[in-house]
Short mmCIF file of C-alpha atoms and ligand atoms in Angstrom, two decimals:
data_model
loop_
_atom_site.label_atom_id
_atom_site.label_comp_id
_atom_site.label_asym_id
_atom_site.label_seq_id
_atom_site.Cartn_x
_atom_site.Cartn_y
_atom_site.Cartn_z
CA MET A 1 0.18 0.11 -0.11
CA THR A 2 1.71 3.05 -1.31
CA SER A 3 -1.15 5.50 -1.58
CA ASP A 4 -4.31 6.44 -0.72
CA LYS A 5 -6.83 8.87 -1.33
CA LEU A 6 -9.96 9.84 0.10
CA ARG A 7 -12.51 12.85 -0.30
CA LEU A 8 -13.53 15.01 2.73
CA GLY A 9 -16.23 17.45 2.00
CA GLU A 10 -14.78 19.55 -0.71
CA PHE A 11 -10.97 18.53 0.11
CA ASP A 12 -9.09 16.03 -1.37
CA VAL A 13 -6.76 14.06 1.15
CA TRP A 14 -3.95 11.65 0.04
CA GLY A 15 -2.07 9.11 2.31
CA LEU A 16 1.39 9.69 0.88
CA ARG A 17 4.48 7.31 2.14
CA ASP A 18 8.14 8.19 2.44
CA GLY A 19 8.66 4.40 3.24
CA ASN A 20 9.37 2.11 6.41
CA PHE A 21 11.76 2.04 8.97
CA TYR A 22 12.14 -0.36 12.26
CA LEU A 23 12.23 0.37 16.12
CA ASP A 24 12.69 -2.22 18.89
CA GLY A 25 9.03 -3.67 19.52
CA GLY A 26 9.01 -3.05 23.30
CA ALA A 27 9.74 0.59 23.07
CA MET A 28 7.18 0.60 20.74
CA PHE A 29 4.51 -0.74 23.01
CA GLY A 30 6.31 0.41 26.53
CA VAL A 31 4.21 -1.36 29.27
CA VAL A 32 2.30 -3.70 27.34
CA PRO A 33 3.96 -7.22 27.23
CA LYS A 34 5.41 -8.46 24.05
CA THR A 35 2.71 -11.65 25.00
CA LEU A 36 -0.02 -9.19 24.03
CA TRP A 37 1.75 -6.73 21.31
CA GLU A 38 2.93 -9.20 18.69
CA LYS A 39 -0.16 -11.02 18.05
CA LYS A 40 -1.01 -7.61 16.49
CA CYS A 41 2.79 -6.54 15.40
CA PRO A 42 5.27 -9.54 14.80
CA ALA A 43 8.85 -8.60 15.68
CA ASP A 44 12.06 -9.88 13.87
CA ALA A 45 14.98 -11.58 15.03
CA ALA A 46 16.15 -8.36 16.58
CA ASN A 47 12.92 -7.61 18.03
CA ARG A 48 12.05 -4.79 15.56
CA ILE A 49 8.93 -4.25 14.19
CA ARG A 50 7.96 -2.64 11.06
CA LEU A 51 6.89 1.14 10.83
CA ALA A 52 5.86 3.06 8.05
CA LEU A 53 6.36 6.99 7.27
CA ASN A 54 3.24 8.18 6.41
CA SER A 55 2.34 12.01 5.47
CA ILE A 56 -1.01 13.48 4.55
CA LEU A 57 -1.44 15.93 1.63
CA ILE A 58 -4.55 18.06 2.07
CA LYS A 59 -5.91 19.78 -1.22
CA THR A 60 -8.45 22.61 0.05
CA PRO A 61 -9.82 25.56 -2.34
CA ALA A 62 -7.15 27.75 -1.09
CA ALA A 63 -4.25 25.83 -0.32
CA LEU A 64 -2.14 22.59 -0.64
CA ILE A 65 -0.98 21.51 2.90
CA LEU A 66 1.60 18.52 3.64
CA VAL A 67 1.53 17.11 6.65
CA GLU A 68 4.83 15.29 7.91
CA THR A 69 7.54 14.87 5.72
CA GLY A 70 8.96 11.30 6.65
CA ILE A 71 12.50 10.30 7.28
CA GLY A 72 13.96 12.25 3.85
CA THR A 73 17.26 11.46 2.07
CA LYS A 74 20.17 12.88 4.20
CA MET A 75 21.05 10.29 6.37
CA ASP A 76 24.47 8.09 6.30
CA GLN A 77 24.78 4.24 5.53
CA LYS A 78 25.15 3.57 9.19
CA PHE A 79 22.08 5.39 10.24
CA ALA A 80 20.06 3.98 7.82
CA GLY A 81 21.31 0.81 8.95
CA ILE A 82 20.59 1.45 12.59
CA TYR A 83 16.60 1.82 11.90
CA CYS A 84 16.81 -0.59 8.59
CA ILE A 85 15.48 2.58 6.47
CA GLN A 86 13.87 1.73 3.43
CA THR A 87 12.61 4.77 1.48
CA VAL A 88 10.53 3.28 -1.03
CA PRO A 89 8.69 4.93 -2.83
CA GLY A 90 9.74 8.05 -1.36
CA LEU A 91 8.08 11.20 -0.13
CA LEU A 92 8.72 12.96 -3.57
CA ALA A 93 7.48 10.30 -5.75
CA SER A 94 4.43 9.90 -3.55
CA LEU A 95 3.76 13.56 -3.91
CA SER A 96 4.20 13.13 -8.01
CA ARG A 97 1.87 10.39 -8.42
CA ALA A 98 -0.69 12.30 -6.67
CA GLY A 99 -0.05 15.24 -9.43
CA PHE A 100 1.80 17.55 -7.51
CA ARG A 101 5.52 19.20 -7.34
CA PRO A 102 7.33 20.39 -3.92
CA GLU A 103 6.95 23.94 -5.18
CA ASP A 104 2.82 23.64 -5.28
CA VAL A 105 2.86 22.77 -1.33
CA ASP A 106 2.23 26.12 0.32
CA PHE A 107 2.16 24.86 4.17
CA VAL A 108 4.08 21.93 5.89
CA ILE A 109 3.17 20.71 9.28
CA ASN A 110 5.34 18.93 11.22
CA THR A 111 3.71 17.45 14.25
CA HIS A 112 6.86 17.68 16.28
CA LEU A 113 10.46 17.32 15.25
CA HIS A 114 11.96 13.82 15.53
CA PHE A 115 13.84 13.08 12.43
CA ASP A 116 11.13 10.08 11.51
CA HIS A 117 8.58 13.28 11.06
CA CYS A 118 10.25 16.02 9.76
CA GLY A 119 13.75 14.01 8.06
CA GLY A 120 12.18 15.74 4.57
CA ASN A 121 11.78 19.11 5.23
CA THR A 122 15.13 19.38 3.87
CA TYR A 123 17.52 17.68 1.21
CA ARG A 124 21.52 17.78 0.56
CA ASN A 125 21.84 20.25 -2.74
CA GLU A 126 24.64 19.34 -4.87
CA LYS A 127 27.08 21.34 -2.72
CA GLY A 128 26.05 18.83 0.55
CA ALA A 129 23.95 21.93 1.65
CA ALA A 130 20.74 20.67 3.66
CA VAL A 131 18.04 23.13 2.13
CA PRO A 132 14.39 23.30 2.32
CA THR A 133 12.41 20.81 0.09
CA PHE A 134 9.51 22.92 -0.17
CA PRO A 135 10.64 26.21 -1.18
CA GLY A 136 7.12 27.92 -1.55
CA ALA A 137 5.66 26.62 1.97
CA ARG A 138 5.53 28.31 5.49
CA TYR A 139 6.57 25.39 7.84
CA ILE A 140 4.11 25.33 10.96
CA ILE A 141 5.72 24.27 13.93
CA GLN A 142 4.87 24.77 17.69
CA ARG A 143 7.29 27.24 19.47
CA GLY A 144 7.99 25.03 22.53
CA GLU A 145 8.55 22.05 20.34
CA TRP A 146 11.09 24.29 18.32
CA GLU A 147 12.63 25.44 21.83
CA ALA A 148 12.91 21.82 22.63
CA ALA A 149 14.69 20.79 19.49
CA ILE A 150 17.30 23.24 19.58
CA ASN A 151 18.60 22.82 22.86
CA PRO A 152 17.69 19.09 23.08
CA ASN A 153 18.22 16.96 26.65
CA GLU A 154 20.61 13.92 26.46
CA ARG A 155 17.77 11.52 26.18
CA GLU A 156 16.43 13.23 23.11
CA LYS A 157 19.41 14.34 21.32
CA SER A 158 19.84 11.47 19.09
CA SER A 159 16.16 12.27 17.66
CA TYR A 160 16.40 16.03 17.07
CA LEU A 161 18.45 16.37 14.00
CA SER A 162 19.25 20.04 13.31
CA GLU A 163 19.47 20.02 9.69
CA ASN A 164 16.04 19.11 9.50
CA PHE A 165 15.18 22.22 11.07
CA LEU A 166 17.86 24.64 10.95
CA PRO A 167 17.53 25.96 7.54
CA LEU A 168 13.81 26.69 7.74
CA LYS A 169 14.87 29.70 9.87
CA ASP A 170 17.84 30.19 7.66
CA TYR A 171 15.40 30.47 4.88
CA GLY A 172 12.64 32.34 6.42
CA LEU A 173 10.34 29.85 5.87
CA LEU A 174 9.35 29.06 9.44
CA GLU A 175 6.34 29.73 11.15
CA LEU A 176 6.13 29.11 14.90
CA VAL A 177 3.07 29.13 16.61
CA ASP A 178 1.62 28.78 20.47
CA GLY A 179 -1.21 26.27 20.72
CA ASP A 180 -3.98 25.76 18.59
CA ALA A 181 -3.74 27.66 15.09
CA VAL A 182 -5.65 27.69 11.92
CA VAL A 183 -3.18 27.10 9.54
CA ALA A 184 -5.76 27.31 6.20
CA GLU A 185 -9.47 27.67 6.09
CA GLY A 186 -10.56 24.23 7.49
CA VAL A 187 -7.14 22.94 8.40
CA GLU A 188 -5.86 23.66 12.07
CA ALA A 189 -2.58 22.75 14.02
CA VAL A 190 -4.04 21.34 17.33
CA LEU A 191 -1.72 20.42 20.52
CA ALA A 192 -2.15 17.13 22.21
CA PRO A 193 0.35 16.80 24.54
CA GLY A 194 2.47 13.78 25.54
CA HIS A 195 4.79 12.46 23.30
CA THR A 196 6.72 15.89 23.39
CA ALA A 197 5.32 18.42 25.83
CA ARG A 198 4.03 20.68 22.49
CA HIS A 199 3.19 17.76 20.23
CA GLN A 200 0.23 18.47 17.75
CA CYS A 201 -2.22 16.55 15.74
CA VAL A 202 -3.78 18.14 12.64
CA LYS A 203 -7.43 18.57 12.48
CA VAL A 204 -9.21 18.62 8.85
CA LYS A 205 -13.11 19.97 8.91
CA SER A 206 -14.98 20.18 5.53
CA ARG A 207 -18.84 20.44 5.21
CA GLY A 208 -19.42 18.40 8.53
CA GLN A 209 -16.50 16.09 7.73
CA THR A 210 -13.66 15.50 9.91
CA LEU A 211 -10.20 14.14 9.46
CA PHE A 212 -7.53 13.63 12.32
CA TYR A 213 -3.84 13.46 11.70
CA LEU A 214 -2.65 11.47 15.12
CA GLY A 215 0.68 11.86 14.76
CA ASP A 216 2.60 10.07 17.47
CA MET A 217 -0.46 10.39 19.92
CA VAL A 218 -1.29 7.15 18.40
CA PRO A 219 1.62 6.11 16.03
CA THR A 220 -0.41 2.72 14.56
CA ALA A 221 -3.63 1.25 14.41
CA SER A 222 -2.32 -1.18 17.02
CA HIS A 223 -1.80 1.69 19.48
CA ILE A 224 -5.26 2.40 19.85
CA GLY A 225 -5.92 0.69 23.13
CA LEU A 226 -5.38 3.37 25.83
CA PRO A 227 -2.28 1.37 27.77
CA TYR A 228 -0.66 1.05 24.21
CA ILE A 229 1.71 4.17 25.00
CA MET A 230 5.21 4.20 23.37
CA SER A 231 8.37 4.31 25.66
CA TYR A 232 9.52 7.00 23.46
CA ASP A 233 6.73 9.47 25.04
CA LEU A 234 8.21 11.94 27.22
CA TYR A 235 4.90 12.57 29.24
CA PRO A 236 2.95 9.26 28.97
CA LEU A 237 0.12 10.28 30.85
CA ASP A 238 -0.33 13.40 29.10
CA THR A 239 -0.74 11.12 26.06
CA LEU A 240 -3.50 9.22 28.17
CA GLU A 241 -5.44 12.33 28.77
CA SER A 242 -4.70 13.44 24.79
CA ARG A 243 -6.29 10.17 23.74
CA LYS A 244 -9.09 10.16 25.83
CA ARG A 245 -10.16 13.61 25.01
CA PHE A 246 -9.76 13.38 21.31
CA TYR A 247 -11.43 9.78 21.34
CA GLU A 248 -14.78 11.06 22.55
CA GLN A 249 -15.12 13.54 19.98
CA ALA A 250 -13.88 11.55 17.32
CA ILE A 251 -16.67 8.78 17.96
CA ALA A 252 -19.39 11.53 18.68
CA GLU A 253 -18.67 13.00 15.27
CA SER A 254 -17.45 9.93 13.28
CA TRP A 255 -14.22 11.38 12.70
CA ILE A 256 -11.69 9.73 10.13
CA LEU A 257 -8.28 9.30 11.65
CA ALA A 258 -4.84 8.95 9.94
CA PHE A 259 -2.13 7.38 11.06
CA VAL A 260 1.62 8.09 10.72
CA HIS A 261 3.37 4.93 11.28
CA GLU A 262 0.74 2.40 10.68
CA PRO A 263 1.96 -0.01 7.64
CA ASP A 264 -1.40 -1.58 6.40
CA HIS A 265 -3.88 1.58 6.77
CA TYR A 266 -3.40 5.40 6.40
CA PHE A 267 -6.52 5.95 7.55
CA GLY A 268 -9.49 4.25 9.81
CA ARG A 269 -11.92 5.01 12.78
CA VAL A 270 -11.86 4.63 16.54
CA LYS A 271 -14.96 2.75 18.26
CA LYS A 272 -15.75 1.64 21.94
CA THR A 273 -16.43 -1.96 22.78
CA GLY A 274 -17.69 -1.85 26.43
CA LYS A 275 -14.54 0.40 27.97
CA LYS A 276 -12.21 -0.52 25.31
CA TYR A 277 -11.31 1.57 22.27
CA GLU A 278 -10.48 -0.58 18.93
CA PHE A 279 -9.39 0.02 15.60
CA GLN A 280 -12.33 0.12 12.95
CA PRO A 281 -10.85 0.02 9.20
CA LEU A 282 -12.93 2.27 6.46
CA GLU A 283 -15.65 1.08 4.09
CA SER A 284 -13.78 0.75 0.86
CA ALA A 285 -16.77 2.96 -0.48
CA GLU A 286 -15.02 5.61 1.41
CA LYS A 287 -12.02 5.41 -0.45
CA PRO A 288 -12.10 6.16 -3.98
CA PRO A 289 -9.49 4.35 -6.59
CA PHE A 290 -6.52 6.35 -6.81
ZN1 LIG B 1 7.47 8.90 14.95
#
């Protein structure tokens, strides 16, 4: 599954894929024992599970908005080996398949600045310098996230790679926001703290239909259950609160959810069975052929 498309009111929304990478399954599922998570996500011999790098592209009458930019192309072989990175099809190939060029993008939204969410913000030009991939875009980032990224603590240092975000400032494309922020009509960055202190999700609304990009608040469909919170989260109890708040709205208003790291689905819904939240795939009629 390399791309996917759906119609949301008067907007078109594409799921795009930069590629896949692998992370330790135990770290991805926090306090949930392997006997439970491996039923949903089988681990390889090194105990790693496959994670996708999914972006969404939103075409509204007013703007073209890209949410997340994958892991990008700047990494060296050692880095690519550690995370077993496969950049197929690649974000730009995926964007081109949807019919757009990098210069067509008006806004880029990063949920946060860990390298698997903003690696494609920049690329290395022929001189080896990291430069913005989307030269006509404003890059929307929470101010608190930016401050954490440019001055990282020892635990987060390896996740914040400055070549992914400092060039945005140098080229005058950076737009820092404080809290919930309307990016374009119908598209809003919404604070959802937990994974980081200022992690943001993206809410897209047109003609009464809502789509919600979860970012690392819920990285895959296997993470919908409330205790399935990553060890990477800095504030897991905040993740829990964010989830409960958004899940209830999502169910009440039948939101479509979009997943950043889910390999088998770009989109889905959350349903409640008894006290448990569960993943529900979209009906195939909701996804017209690409
Ligand atoms: Zn991530």
